């Protein structure tokens, strides 16, 4: 690290510090007090910003260097083993069993250890786990960049709210209906975008998401417009009265069950005939077709299945908040779900689960830092993408063992 | 010998440009047929027409599976053509780089298997059996092209020659009766080319698959082909055995001559 303290590096850091001082000058140094009509100059803040930026820019470049070692051979090998160690740890069955055991106990005990506020936050995080895993099918596996995913979430939420409002249908009937309706919308969106890829697809899906939201906002007779729908019942077990607290715990366990179901389905799909076709489609569309994979069918199943989970997540969301309006389904929501997938690592299940918890829980627990919390949230995103662009867990594929392979290796 | 592929007066226009002009071509069962010609002669365009990537402007492409009826395959989708039994490789390798070597071959089994979403989720005995069959079949093919040591490696990490062999294995996984190879020896060193030469002959003999290949390596072409078609500027200029083609003055002028001078 000592080679960093050359004159050149110090100059770079000095420039960085000056630039940050300049940028933060209006907010960090000047404070206008309108009551007494005085301007307060907080020079010590400027010194802090300068020193901080100077130091952090060193750190930043040090870590960049650490991440991309100079192209000498031994350093390369070190980098490989470094990134491999974590996945190795994940793969060994002992640690895996221990981790799963700990997670199960924690998940079961959670509502009895923490307040109902915490339980509610955790339920929200679990909804995002399901949404992330659903979008992971579309973006991570099939490689179709979908920026309007929140539309299916809205379809699920509104199908429960409206069916309950008009026909009094219960949560349990609406859960599959919401999922099916979302899947139907997934196919409806899928047809016109079959020929599109990449940026074009992103724009069309973005538009689709906005259309759904604007329809919900403006079609008052249908969706009650911006005022939304209130008084959506929480899910319950027929015949049993539940207190508010008990029903939120019940919803928490319901959400755990749905998340586990999602994990099972997605992990099984990923290493199936369909899952492989999705990945092949992501890797090379033309080769994939030439190898006998029906592009249309494969894309539509990806859209429909991805949307199904959003639909279920939406029903859960409506049941949890008991009130929904179009403001809950803005583009920002799609962006956060997409960040979950990208941050977790495209196609990785554990990665997506971890990043859903990080991205949803971080802003909640950072409330202690009040006005800085979104700043820290943004910084975490940027730092992650700079230092680990492949996501928390990079592409891991199933491996197979064959009898005789070992002998062949030795005989070779 | 009955034909497995017959092309009659095939024409392909791109706007005002005629890339393939009334080409006639046929491949008989068990034959290795080479398609040669200078760069830009329309060979790959012809391949793309056969395999459904392009919809030809005119003419007929008939595929005749051994023991089956002839099917006109113009304008079918690529996956439908593959399902009928024509499989191809690409001039610039098009593997699935972030999938393992085995998974690349397993994709080839897609159109010969049929487990659905429900089967995948439930993992019932039928799906599990099918999956085992896919793995066994794919592994067997990898042994054939001598890539079994790399089963669990990512395809992008393979050496160049191995990537070409993997593409052939992937195409074979679709159980074709006609294999179309687009410049399989491009970028290979002489040693790798000799191995490829051997591999192609073995595929034809042991698996009873007819082969149509585009190639610039004249040694390979002359060694293994039963017949050669020569194209220039979209037109077919000669057909014959390697010996006849070697002596054909038009071919020498258009193609071999340039090489002789070089």
XYZ file of C-alpha atoms in Angstrom, chain B residues 7-252:
246
model
C -32.491 -27.370 -52.900
C -34.131 -26.191 -56.123
C -33.541 -22.737 -57.578
C -33.039 -21.117 -54.191
C -32.896 -17.324 -54.329
C -32.320 -14.852 -51.551
C -32.502 -11.094 -52.073
C -31.530 -8.414 -49.606
C -33.219 -5.345 -51.076
C -31.581 -5.022 -54.480
C -28.746 -7.383 -53.694
C -29.099 -10.988 -54.804
C -26.979 -12.932 -52.331
C -28.010 -16.378 -53.518
C -29.057 -16.817 -57.136
C -31.055 -19.889 -58.232
C -28.826 -22.388 -56.489
C -29.406 -26.128 -56.879
C -27.874 -28.402 -54.321
C -28.480 -31.851 -52.976
C -27.041 -33.967 -50.217
C -27.509 -37.730 -50.375
C -27.715 -39.982 -47.388
C -24.360 -40.714 -45.783
C -22.507 -38.144 -47.872
C -20.082 -35.459 -46.799
C -20.690 -32.516 -49.104
C -18.553 -29.397 -49.062
C -19.665 -25.944 -50.123
C -16.771 -23.730 -51.116
C -16.306 -20.345 -52.717
C -14.562 -17.019 -52.170
C -15.627 -14.747 -49.311
C -19.011 -13.167 -49.935
C -20.102 -15.884 -52.349
C -23.310 -16.438 -50.368
C -22.428 -19.683 -48.642
C -23.438 -18.650 -45.147
C -26.567 -16.958 -46.529
C -27.484 -20.289 -48.071
C -26.952 -21.952 -44.688
C -29.115 -19.356 -42.980
C -31.875 -19.987 -45.524
C -31.727 -23.729 -44.931
C -31.782 -23.442 -41.143
C -34.615 -20.918 -40.990
C -32.705 -17.822 -39.923
C -33.648 -16.206 -43.267
C -36.824 -16.664 -45.259
C -35.709 -17.280 -48.850
C -37.169 -15.089 -51.599
C -37.696 -17.961 -53.994
C -37.098 -21.626 -54.656
C -37.614 -24.752 -52.622
C -35.751 -26.408 -49.807
C -36.849 -29.970 -49.228
C -35.712 -31.980 -46.249
C -36.192 -35.720 -46.516
C -35.652 -37.584 -43.228
C -34.400 -41.123 -43.913
C -37.475 -43.287 -44.174
C -39.801 -40.288 -44.039
C -41.647 -38.039 -46.436
C -40.114 -34.899 -47.963
C -40.952 -31.632 -46.170
C -40.672 -28.168 -47.660
C -38.834 -26.179 -45.017
C -38.672 -22.662 -46.523
C -39.790 -20.091 -44.025
C -40.040 -22.448 -41.074
C -38.708 -21.149 -37.781
C -35.161 -22.237 -36.840
C -36.401 -24.422 -34.014
C -38.852 -26.179 -36.335
C -36.074 -26.904 -38.814
C -33.972 -28.330 -35.988
C -36.899 -30.448 -34.873
C -37.187 -31.945 -38.365
C -33.570 -33.041 -38.056
C -31.185 -30.435 -39.431
C -28.644 -29.076 -36.976
C -25.956 -26.486 -37.530
C -22.886 -24.822 -36.084
C -21.898 -21.211 -36.609
C -19.031 -19.514 -38.398
C -18.239 -17.372 -35.369
C -18.761 -19.673 -32.425
C -22.106 -19.149 -30.723
C -21.978 -21.135 -27.524
C -23.773 -20.216 -24.309
C -20.684 -18.825 -22.545
C -22.073 -18.714 -18.998
C -23.397 -22.232 -18.997
C -21.331 -25.306 -18.331
C -20.078 -27.473 -21.167
C -22.570 -30.181 -20.257
C -25.468 -27.717 -20.091
C -24.605 -26.447 -23.551
C -25.101 -29.933 -24.916
C -28.189 -30.437 -22.747
C -29.850 -27.500 -24.521
C -29.565 -29.535 -27.696
C -31.848 -32.126 -26.098
C -34.582 -29.521 -25.571
C -36.535 -30.320 -28.707
C -36.325 -34.086 -28.133
C -37.707 -33.941 -24.592
C -40.940 -32.524 -23.249
C -41.096 -32.024 -19.492
C -43.223 -29.011 -18.630
C -43.236 -26.418 -15.864
C -45.410 -28.541 -13.595
C -43.096 -31.495 -14.021
C -40.082 -29.342 -13.247
C -41.681 -28.008 -10.057
C -42.983 -31.341 -8.806
C -39.878 -33.254 -9.929
C -41.990 -36.329 -10.496
C -40.428 -39.621 -11.523
C -41.015 -38.979 -15.231
C -39.209 -35.649 -15.163
C -36.364 -37.084 -13.111
C -35.964 -39.975 -15.529
C -36.021 -37.645 -18.509
C -33.434 -35.421 -16.841
C -31.168 -38.411 -16.195
C -31.512 -39.433 -19.820
C -30.610 -35.932 -20.986
C -27.497 -35.910 -18.807
C -26.417 -39.393 -19.896
C -26.994 -38.676 -23.575
C -25.140 -35.354 -23.391
C -22.235 -36.849 -21.484
C -21.942 -39.606 -24.053
C -21.692 -36.988 -26.816
C -19.025 -35.110 -24.892
C -17.024 -38.320 -24.728
C -17.334 -38.603 -28.482
C -15.791 -35.182 -29.041
C -13.309 -35.792 -26.198
C -14.535 -33.026 -23.933
C -15.606 -35.190 -20.997
C -12.881 -33.742 -18.799
C -14.485 -30.307 -19.127
C -18.117 -31.250 -18.296
C -18.501 -28.781 -15.440
C -16.353 -25.962 -16.834
C -17.965 -22.844 -18.192
C -18.053 -22.920 -21.976
C -16.313 -19.525 -22.179
C -13.233 -20.981 -20.474
C -12.614 -23.641 -23.108
C -9.756 -23.322 -25.587
C -10.807 -22.310 -29.084
C -10.575 -25.716 -30.720
C -12.541 -27.293 -27.882
C -15.259 -24.656 -28.279
C -15.651 -25.670 -31.913
C -15.931 -29.331 -30.930
C -18.461 -28.408 -28.244
C -20.596 -26.662 -30.849
C -20.595 -29.842 -32.899
C -21.558 -31.913 -29.850
C -24.380 -29.493 -29.085
C -25.690 -29.803 -32.639
C -25.445 -33.604 -32.461
C -27.542 -33.595 -29.289
C -30.571 -32.643 -31.379
C -30.247 -36.010 -33.171
C -30.007 -34.614 -36.687
C -29.913 -36.631 -39.907
C -28.078 -33.758 -41.584
C -25.375 -31.727 -39.874
C -24.495 -28.331 -41.308
C -21.038 -27.079 -40.325
C -20.162 -23.465 -41.097
C -16.371 -23.237 -41.352
C -15.626 -25.741 -38.594
C -11.852 -25.432 -39.061
C -11.680 -21.625 -39.045
C -8.974 -20.429 -36.698
C -7.667 -23.894 -35.903
C -4.031 -24.908 -36.005
C -2.963 -27.787 -38.326
C -3.043 -30.299 -35.502
C -6.564 -29.307 -34.461
C -7.662 -29.384 -38.102
C -6.442 -32.973 -38.453
C -8.408 -33.923 -35.340
C -11.484 -32.235 -36.739
C -11.043 -34.056 -40.041
C -11.060 -37.295 -38.091
C -14.053 -36.256 -35.965
C -16.213 -35.355 -38.966
C -15.478 -38.640 -40.716
C -16.253 -40.552 -37.530
C -19.563 -38.734 -37.055
C -20.566 -39.586 -40.604
C -19.544 -43.232 -40.335
C -20.526 -44.122 -36.772
C -23.665 -42.043 -36.356
C -24.860 -42.296 -39.952
C -25.340 -38.555 -40.305
C -24.988 -36.748 -43.614
C -22.852 -33.626 -43.510
C -22.899 -30.370 -45.437
C -19.994 -28.100 -44.621
C -18.645 -24.719 -45.618
C -14.890 -24.605 -45.419
C -11.906 -22.637 -46.662
C -9.277 -25.157 -45.624
C -8.751 -26.903 -48.977
C -6.792 -29.775 -47.509
C -9.664 -30.647 -45.188
C -12.235 -30.260 -47.967
C -10.331 -32.424 -50.445
C -9.665 -35.060 -47.772
C -13.129 -35.717 -46.505
C -15.753 -34.612 -49.036
C -17.562 -36.955 -51.351
C -18.747 -34.085 -53.515
C -18.061 -30.363 -53.663
C -20.319 -27.461 -54.683
C -18.602 -24.239 -55.659
C -20.295 -20.841 -55.424
C -19.226 -17.439 -56.652
C -21.220 -14.192 -56.443
C -24.296 -16.094 -55.293
C -24.241 -18.437 -58.264
C -23.296 -22.054 -58.342
C -20.378 -22.511 -60.744
C -19.373 -26.142 -60.376
C -20.294 -29.487 -58.817
C -18.246 -32.652 -58.642
C -15.898 -34.934 -56.804
C -12.764 -33.410 -55.293
C -10.786 -34.671 -58.275
C -13.122 -33.031 -60.800
C -13.187 -29.769 -58.876
C -9.423 -29.677 -58.639
C -9.243 -29.836 -62.414
C -12.125 -27.468 -63.198
C -10.679 -24.327 -64.878
C -13.546 -22.080 -63.719
C -13.038 -23.053 -60.139
C -9.309 -22.548 -60.375
